[in-house]
Coordinates of C-alpha atoms in Angstrom, one line a residue:
M1 CA 39.8 11.0 -14.3
T2 CA 37.8 10.9 -17.5
S3 CA 35.7 8.4 -19.4
P4 CA 36.6 7.8 -23.1
Q5 CA 34.3 9.6 -25.5
S6 CA 34.3 6.6 -27.8
D7 CA 32.8 4.2 -25.4
P8 CA 29.8 2.5 -27.1
A9 CA 26.4 3.2 -25.6
P10 CA 24.8 -0.1 -24.7
Q11 CA 21.3 -0.8 -25.9
P12 CA 18.7 -0.5 -23.1
P13 CA 17.7 -3.9 -21.8
P14 CA 14.1 -4.9 -21.5
Q15 CA 12.0 -3.2 -18.9
G16 CA 12.3 -4.6 -15.4
H17 CA 15.4 -5.6 -13.4
S18 CA 16.4 -8.1 -10.7
H19 CA 17.9 -7.0 -7.4
G20 CA 20.7 -9.5 -7.3
H21 CA 24.4 -9.2 -6.3
T22 CA 26.4 -9.5 -9.6
H23 CA 29.8 -8.5 -10.8
S24 CA 29.2 -8.9 -14.5
H25 CA 29.4 -5.2 -15.1
G26 CA 29.2 -4.2 -18.8
P27 CA 30.8 -1.1 -20.2
A28 CA 29.4 2.1 -18.7
A29 CA 27.6 4.6 -20.9
P30 CA 29.7 7.7 -21.4
V31 CA 28.7 10.8 -19.5
S32 CA 28.9 14.4 -20.6
K33 CA 32.1 16.3 -20.9
H34 CA 31.1 18.7 -18.2
L35 CA 30.3 16.0 -15.7
R36 CA 33.6 14.3 -16.4
K37 CA 35.4 17.6 -15.6
V38 CA 33.5 17.8 -12.3
I39 CA 34.6 14.3 -11.3
A40 CA 38.2 15.0 -12.4
A41 CA 38.2 18.2 -10.3
V42 CA 37.5 16.0 -7.3
L43 CA 39.8 13.0 -8.0
I44 CA 42.8 14.6 -9.5
P45 CA 43.7 16.6 -6.4
F46 CA 43.1 13.5 -4.3
A47 CA 45.3 11.4 -6.5
T48 CA 48.0 14.1 -6.4
A49 CA 47.9 14.2 -2.6
V50 CA 48.3 10.4 -2.5
V51 CA 51.4 10.7 -4.8
V52 CA 52.9 13.5 -2.7
G53 CA 52.2 11.4 0.5
L54 CA 54.0 8.4 -1.1
I55 CA 57.0 10.5 -1.9
A56 CA 57.0 12.3 1.5
F57 CA 56.8 9.1 3.6
W58 CA 58.7 6.7 1.3
P59 CA 60.9 4.7 3.7
G60 CA 63.7 3.6 1.4
G61 CA 63.9 0.1 2.8
V62 CA 63.5 -1.7 6.1
P63 CA 65.8 -0.4 9.0
D64 CA 68.6 -2.7 10.1
H65 CA 68.7 -4.3 13.5
E66 CA 70.6 -6.9 15.4
R67 CA 68.9 -10.2 15.2
T68 CA 67.5 -11.6 18.5
G69 CA 67.1 -15.2 17.4
V70 CA 63.5 -15.2 18.7
G71 CA 60.5 -16.2 16.7
F72 CA 60.6 -15.0 13.1
D73 CA 63.7 -12.8 13.9
R74 CA 66.1 -15.7 13.2
Q75 CA 68.6 -16.6 10.4
T76 CA 67.2 -19.4 8.4
Q77 CA 68.4 -21.7 5.6
D78 CA 66.9 -24.5 3.5
G79 CA 67.5 -28.1 4.5
K80 CA 66.6 -31.7 3.7
V81 CA 66.0 -34.7 5.8
V82 CA 68.4 -37.4 4.5
Q83 CA 67.8 -40.2 7.1
V84 CA 65.3 -41.1 9.8
V85 CA 65.7 -43.9 12.3
K86 CA 63.6 -44.9 15.3
V87 CA 65.3 -44.9 18.7
D88 CA 64.2 -45.3 22.3
C89 CA 63.5 -41.9 23.7
A90 CA 65.2 -42.7 27.0
D91 CA 68.5 -43.4 25.1
V92 CA 68.6 -39.9 23.6
N93 CA 67.3 -38.2 26.8
A94 CA 64.5 -36.6 24.8
A95 CA 62.5 -35.6 27.9
Q96 CA 63.0 -35.3 31.7
V97 CA 60.3 -36.5 34.1
P98 CA 59.6 -33.8 36.7
P99 CA 61.6 -34.5 40.0
T100 CA 58.3 -34.7 42.0
G101 CA 56.9 -37.3 39.6
D102 CA 53.8 -35.2 39.1
T103 CA 52.1 -36.2 35.9
S104 CA 48.9 -34.3 36.5
T105 CA 50.3 -31.3 34.4
P106 CA 50.5 -31.4 30.6
S107 CA 54.3 -30.9 30.8
G108 CA 54.6 -33.9 33.2
R109 CA 52.5 -36.2 31.0
E110 CA 54.5 -35.2 27.9
A111 CA 57.8 -35.9 29.7
V112 CA 56.7 -39.4 30.7
A113 CA 55.5 -40.1 27.2
G114 CA 58.8 -38.9 25.9
Q115 CA 60.7 -41.2 28.2
E116 CA 58.6 -44.3 27.4
G117 CA 57.9 -43.8 23.7
E118 CA 59.9 -44.3 20.5
C119 CA 61.5 -41.2 19.1
A120 CA 62.6 -40.4 15.6
K121 CA 66.2 -39.5 15.1
A122 CA 66.5 -37.4 11.9
T123 CA 69.7 -36.5 10.1
V124 CA 69.3 -33.1 8.3
E125 CA 71.5 -31.6 5.7
V126 CA 71.7 -27.9 5.1
T127 CA 71.1 -27.1 1.4
S128 CA 71.7 -23.4 1.2
G129 CA 74.0 -20.7 2.6
D130 CA 77.7 -20.8 3.6
D131 CA 77.2 -24.1 5.4
K132 CA 75.7 -25.9 2.5
G133 CA 76.3 -29.7 2.9
R134 CA 76.7 -29.6 6.7
R135 CA 74.6 -32.2 8.6
F136 CA 73.1 -32.2 12.1
V137 CA 70.8 -34.5 14.1
E138 CA 67.3 -33.6 15.2
V139 CA 65.4 -35.7 17.7
V140 CA 61.6 -35.7 17.3
Q141 CA 59.4 -36.9 20.2
P142 CA 56.5 -39.3 19.4
D143 CA 53.8 -36.7 20.5
A144 CA 55.4 -33.8 18.6
P145 CA 52.8 -32.2 16.2
R146 CA 55.3 -32.3 13.3
Q147 CA 57.0 -35.5 12.4
L148 CA 59.9 -35.7 9.9
R149 CA 60.2 -38.2 7.1
E150 CA 63.2 -39.0 4.8
G151 CA 63.5 -36.7 1.8
Q152 CA 61.3 -34.0 3.3
G153 CA 62.3 -30.4 2.7
V154 CA 62.6 -28.3 5.9
V155 CA 63.5 -24.8 7.1
V156 CA 66.4 -24.7 9.6
A157 CA 67.3 -21.9 12.0
Y158 CA 70.9 -20.9 12.5
A159 CA 72.2 -19.6 15.8
P160 CA 75.8 -18.4 15.3
D161 CA 76.5 -17.9 19.0
A162 CA 75.4 -21.4 20.0
P163 CA 77.9 -24.4 20.4
P164 CA 78.7 -26.0 17.0
D165 CA 76.5 -29.0 17.7
L166 CA 73.5 -26.8 18.5
Q167 CA 73.8 -24.1 15.9
Y168 CA 71.3 -25.6 13.5
S169 CA 67.7 -26.8 14.3
V170 CA 64.6 -27.6 12.3
T171 CA 62.1 -24.8 12.7
D172 CA 59.5 -25.6 10.1
V173 CA 58.6 -27.6 7.0
N174 CA 59.5 -26.2 3.5
R175 CA 56.1 -25.6 1.8
K176 CA 57.3 -23.6 -1.3
I177 CA 56.3 -26.2 -3.9
P178 CA 52.7 -26.8 -2.8
M179 CA 52.2 -23.0 -2.1
T180 CA 53.6 -22.1 -5.5
L181 CA 51.4 -24.7 -7.2
L182 CA 48.3 -23.4 -5.5
A183 CA 49.1 -19.8 -6.5
A184 CA 49.6 -21.0 -10.1
I185 CA 46.2 -22.7 -10.0
F186 CA 44.6 -19.6 -8.6
A187 CA 46.1 -17.4 -11.3
L188 CA 45.0 -19.7 -14.1
A189 CA 41.5 -19.9 -12.7
V190 CA 41.2 -16.1 -12.5
V191 CA 42.6 -15.7 -16.1
A192 CA 40.4 -18.5 -17.5
V193 CA 37.2 -17.1 -16.1
G194 CA 38.0 -13.3 -16.0
R195 CA 40.1 -13.2 -19.2
L196 CA 41.4 -9.6 -19.6
R197 CA 39.7 -8.5 -16.4
G198 CA 41.3 -11.4 -14.7
V199 CA 44.7 -10.5 -15.9
M200 CA 44.2 -6.9 -14.7
A201 CA 43.0 -8.2 -11.4
L202 CA 46.2 -10.1 -10.9
V203 CA 48.3 -7.1 -11.9
A204 CA 46.3 -5.0 -9.4
L205 CA 47.0 -7.7 -6.7
A206 CA 50.7 -7.5 -7.4
V207 CA 50.6 -3.7 -7.1
S208 CA 48.8 -4.1 -3.7
F209 CA 51.5 -6.4 -2.4
A210 CA 54.2 -4.0 -3.7
V211 CA 52.6 -1.1 -1.9
L212 CA 52.2 -3.1 1.3
T213 CA 55.8 -4.5 1.3
L214 CA 57.7 -1.6 -0.2
F215 CA 55.8 1.3 1.4
I216 CA 53.4 0.5 4.3
L217 CA 55.5 -2.0 6.3
P218 CA 58.9 -0.3 6.0
A219 CA 57.5 3.1 6.7
I220 CA 55.9 1.9 9.9
L221 CA 59.2 0.3 10.9
Q222 CA 61.0 3.6 10.2
G223 CA 58.8 5.3 12.8
S224 CA 56.2 7.0 10.6
N225 CA 52.6 7.3 12.1
P226 CA 50.9 4.0 11.2
L227 CA 47.5 5.6 10.6
V228 CA 48.8 8.2 8.2
V229 CA 50.9 5.5 6.3
A230 CA 47.9 3.2 6.2
V231 CA 45.6 5.9 4.7
I232 CA 48.2 6.8 2.1
G233 CA 48.9 3.2 1.3
A234 CA 45.3 2.1 1.2
S235 CA 44.4 5.1 -1.1
A236 CA 47.2 4.2 -3.5
I237 CA 46.0 0.5 -3.6
M238 CA 42.4 1.6 -4.1
L239 CA 43.2 4.0 -7.0
A240 CA 45.4 1.3 -8.7
A241 CA 43.1 -1.6 -8.1
L242 CA 39.8 0.1 -9.1
Y243 CA 41.0 1.8 -12.3
M244 CA 43.1 -1.1 -13.4
C245 CA 40.3 -3.6 -12.9
H246 CA 37.3 -1.5 -14.0
G247 CA 38.7 1.1 -16.4
V248 CA 39.1 4.9 -16.2
T249 CA 35.4 5.8 -16.3
A250 CA 33.0 8.0 -14.5
R251 CA 31.4 4.9 -12.9
T252 CA 34.7 3.8 -11.5
S253 CA 35.4 7.3 -10.2
V254 CA 32.2 7.4 -8.3
A255 CA 33.2 4.0 -6.6
V256 CA 36.5 5.5 -5.7
V257 CA 34.8 8.6 -4.0
G258 CA 32.4 6.2 -2.1
T259 CA 35.3 4.0 -1.0
L260 CA 37.3 7.0 0.2
I261 CA 34.4 8.4 2.3
S262 CA 33.9 5.0 3.8
L263 CA 37.6 4.6 4.7
L264 CA 37.5 8.0 6.4
L265 CA 34.5 6.9 8.5
I266 CA 36.3 3.6 9.4
G267 CA 39.4 5.5 10.4
L268 CA 37.5 7.9 12.6
L269 CA 35.4 5.2 14.3
G270 CA 38.5 2.9 14.7
S271 CA 40.5 5.7 16.3
L272 CA 37.7 6.6 18.7
F273 CA 36.9 3.1 19.9
I274 CA 40.5 1.7 20.0
G275 CA 41.4 4.6 22.3
W276 CA 38.2 4.4 24.3
A277 CA 38.6 0.6 24.9
D278 CA 42.3 1.0 25.8
L279 CA 43.4 -1.5 23.2
S280 CA 47.2 -1.6 23.2
G281 CA 47.6 -3.7 20.0
N282 CA 50.3 -5.7 21.9
T283 CA 48.6 -9.0 22.7
D284 CA 50.7 -11.9 21.5
D285 CA 54.4 -12.9 21.0
N286 CA 54.7 -11.5 17.6
T287 CA 53.4 -8.0 18.5
G288 CA 55.6 -8.2 21.7
L289 CA 58.6 -9.0 19.5
I290 CA 57.8 -6.0 17.2
H291 CA 57.5 -3.7 20.2
G292 CA 60.7 -5.0 21.7
L293 CA 62.7 -4.5 18.5
Y294 CA 61.1 -1.1 17.6
P295 CA 59.8 0.4 20.8
D296 CA 58.9 3.7 19.1
I297 CA 56.2 2.0 17.0
D298 CA 52.7 3.1 18.1
M299 CA 51.1 -0.4 18.5
S300 CA 47.5 0.9 18.9
G301 CA 48.1 2.9 15.7
L302 CA 49.3 -0.3 14.0
L303 CA 46.1 -2.0 15.1
L304 CA 44.0 0.8 13.5
A305 CA 46.1 0.6 10.3
G306 CA 45.3 -3.1 10.1
V307 CA 41.6 -2.3 10.5
I308 CA 41.7 0.2 7.6
I309 CA 43.7 -2.1 5.2
G310 CA 41.6 -5.1 6.1
S311 CA 38.4 -3.3 5.3
L312 CA 39.6 -2.0 1.9
G313 CA 39.2 -5.2 -0.1
V314 CA 35.5 -5.7 0.9
L315 CA 34.8 -2.0 0.5
D316 CA 36.0 -2.1 -3.1
D317 CA 33.6 -4.9 -3.8
V318 CA 30.5 -3.1 -2.3
T319 CA 31.2 0.3 -3.9
V320 CA 31.8 -1.0 -7.4
T321 CA 28.7 -3.3 -7.3
Q322 CA 26.5 -0.5 -6.1
T323 CA 27.7 2.0 -8.6
S324 CA 27.3 -0.5 -11.4
A325 CA 23.8 -1.4 -10.3
V326 CA 22.7 2.3 -10.4
W327 CA 24.3 2.7 -13.8
E328 CA 22.4 -0.3 -15.2
L329 CA 19.1 0.9 -13.7
H330 CA 19.6 4.3 -15.4
Q331 CA 20.2 2.6 -18.7
A332 CA 17.1 0.4 -18.2
D333 CA 15.0 3.5 -17.6
P334 CA 16.7 6.8 -18.5
R335 CA 13.6 8.7 -17.3
M336 CA 14.1 7.6 -13.7
G337 CA 15.2 10.5 -11.4
W338 CA 17.9 10.3 -8.8
R339 CA 15.4 9.5 -6.0
G340 CA 14.0 6.6 -7.9
L341 CA 17.5 5.4 -8.8
Y342 CA 18.5 5.6 -5.1
R343 CA 15.4 3.7 -3.9
A344 CA 16.0 0.9 -6.4
G345 CA 19.7 0.8 -5.8
I346 CA 19.4 0.7 -2.1
R347 CA 17.1 -2.3 -2.4
I348 CA 20.0 -4.1 -4.1
G349 CA 22.4 -2.8 -1.4
R350 CA 20.3 -4.3 1.4
D351 CA 20.8 -7.8 0.1
H352 CA 24.5 -6.9 -0.4
I353 CA 24.9 -5.7 3.2
A354 CA 23.4 -8.8 4.6
S355 CA 25.8 -11.1 2.8
V356 CA 29.0 -9.0 3.1
V357 CA 28.6 -8.3 6.9
N358 CA 28.1 -12.0 7.6
T359 CA 31.1 -12.8 5.4
L360 CA 33.3 -10.4 7.3
V361 CA 32.2 -11.6 10.8
L362 CA 32.7 -15.2 9.8
A363 CA 36.1 -14.4 8.4
Y364 CA 37.3 -12.9 11.6
A365 CA 35.7 -15.7 13.7
G366 CA 37.4 -18.3 11.6
A367 CA 40.8 -16.6 12.0
A368 CA 40.3 -16.5 15.8
L369 CA 38.8 -20.0 16.1
P370 CA 41.7 -21.5 18.1
L371 CA 41.5 -18.6 20.6
L372 CA 37.7 -19.0 20.9
L373 CA 38.2 -22.7 21.5
L374 CA 40.5 -22.0 24.4
F375 CA 37.9 -19.9 26.0
S376 CA 35.3 -22.6 25.5
I377 CA 37.6 -25.1 27.2
A378 CA 38.1 -22.7 30.2
Q379 CA 34.2 -22.4 30.3
S380 CA 34.5 -18.6 30.4
S381 CA 31.3 -16.6 30.2
V382 CA 30.6 -14.6 27.0
G383 CA 31.2 -11.3 28.9
T384 CA 34.6 -12.5 30.1
V385 CA 35.6 -13.6 26.6
A386 CA 34.5 -10.4 25.0
N387 CA 36.3 -8.2 27.6
S388 CA 39.7 -9.9 27.1
E389 CA 41.9 -7.8 24.9
L390 CA 42.6 -10.5 22.4
V391 CA 38.9 -11.0 21.6
A392 CA 38.0 -7.3 22.1
E393 CA 40.5 -6.3 19.3
E394 CA 38.7 -8.7 16.9
I395 CA 35.3 -7.4 18.0
V396 CA 36.3 -3.7 17.5
R397 CA 37.9 -4.6 14.1
T398 CA 34.8 -6.5 12.9
L399 CA 32.2 -3.9 14.0
V400 CA 34.1 -0.8 12.8
G401 CA 34.8 -2.5 9.5
S402 CA 31.1 -3.6 9.2
I403 CA 29.8 -0.1 10.0
G404 CA 32.0 1.2 7.3
L405 CA 30.7 -1.4 4.9
V406 CA 27.0 -0.6 5.8
A407 CA 27.6 3.1 5.4
S408 CA 29.3 2.6 2.0
V409 CA 26.0 1.3 0.5
P410 CA 23.8 4.4 0.9
V411 CA 26.8 6.8 0.3
T412 CA 27.9 5.2 -2.9
T413 CA 24.3 4.7 -4.1
V414 CA 23.4 8.3 -3.6
L415 CA 26.5 9.5 -5.2
A416 CA 26.0 7.3 -8.3
A417 CA 22.3 8.3 -8.5
L418 CA 23.2 12.0 -8.4
V419 CA 26.0 11.7 -11.0
V420 CA 24.1 9.5 -13.5
S421 CA 20.8 11.5 -13.2
A422 CA 22.6 14.8 -13.6
D423 CA 23.7 13.7 -17.1
R424 CA 20.9 14.1 -19.6
P425 CA 20.9 12.2 -22.8
G426 CA 21.1 15.4 -24.8
A427 CA 24.0 16.7 -22.8
S428 CA 26.5 14.4 -24.5
L429 CA 27.1 14.0 -28.2
S430 CA 28.5 10.5 -27.5
S431 CA 25.0 9.0 -27.3
S432 CA 24.1 10.1 -30.8
T433 CA 27.5 9.2 -32.3
A434 CA 27.4 5.8 -30.7
A435 CA 24.0 5.1 -32.4
A436 CA 25.5 5.3 -35.9
P437 CA 27.7 2.2 -35.7
A438 CA 24.7 0.3 -34.3
R439 CA 22.6 1.1 -37.4
T440 CA 25.5 0.4 -39.7
G441 CA 25.9 -3.0 -38.0
R442 CA 22.2 -3.8 -38.6
G443 CA 22.6 -2.7 -42.2
R444 CA 25.4 -5.1 -42.6
R445 CA 23.5 -7.9 -41.1
R446 CA 20.6 -7.3 -43.5
K447 CA 23.0 -7.4 -46.4
A448 CA 24.5 -10.6 -45.1

């Protein structure tokens, strides 16, 4: 992993610097050939091990299984609502009132509302698959969270073993057009602002999804250890994303090492506390379905794999920013030793820690907001809420990831300070060779 010799050496900025969180990283000053060899001696074996791991654990596709027809494990086709008419719910027998007449329960109240309200009788046409053109009727109760309208695209589930009149049913709304448009707007915004860096960021994002869908998920389904697969996959994503977005430089290589050390710490802490807290990883219908279809999958290991992969994106941000800050500090004052660089860099890192940890906690809280709302409705105590496995998983995930993020700041800062301070201006010929084009440029401006 080497830095190009021809990288131009940036002119030192004016004395003084601001401790801000910024991602406008300029080109890094080239380091000496010896130092590049040392960095390569560390990273090349690591990259080789990642490639060997990818080859050894490559799954070769998702294993086949007999569909259960439950949840996401159903055959689906595209459909379209061609007609919607209003009918009396009692006429279509949309709901049954409990025999006891008890309307104190939610199901009883919904049944009464279904009998007394006006339902929507929708005719839906299948628009894909072998039964393209086939139509069926879907009755929607007035209090249903999703109402159908004429011309609306829908997703229909197919149950081949059911009676002919009940084989198809509407399972969701077709959201492909708005989702595709939103993705296009996102890509345009990234390219418009980031230009070439934005393009490379999108390519790195595609690589990340490819590793996730072609390697990590199928390998876990094939029965491989989720933790090992997650470490290999996360390492491959990290190497691809960082070097593609930030270039093959010594500065990026230091960020890679800092990210790797932090991921190892997250893996160790996650393994310890997930086991200690007896978190099974099987807490909802989706994880239950996965365990039912593939009982050999280690669900607690799957939870740990999710912690590692979920922390990777924020770790990249922290380590790259810290490394770049130390590099800029060194260019501002080349006489500063590694201790001075570390002290100045860690001051920037403290601001970064405060913002990133808060961001991570709020992200997890936002994802679990409906669950937290249910606990509030039940008026459960904080201790009861935190002790439930559903919430405990999120707490462990958040705290382990946050500890890794906090640790990545001093680790990456000290690595960057040691690397950049070990490289003396006289140790590399690139500094003197880069000065010549700058003088030539000034001469040309004087002539102009």
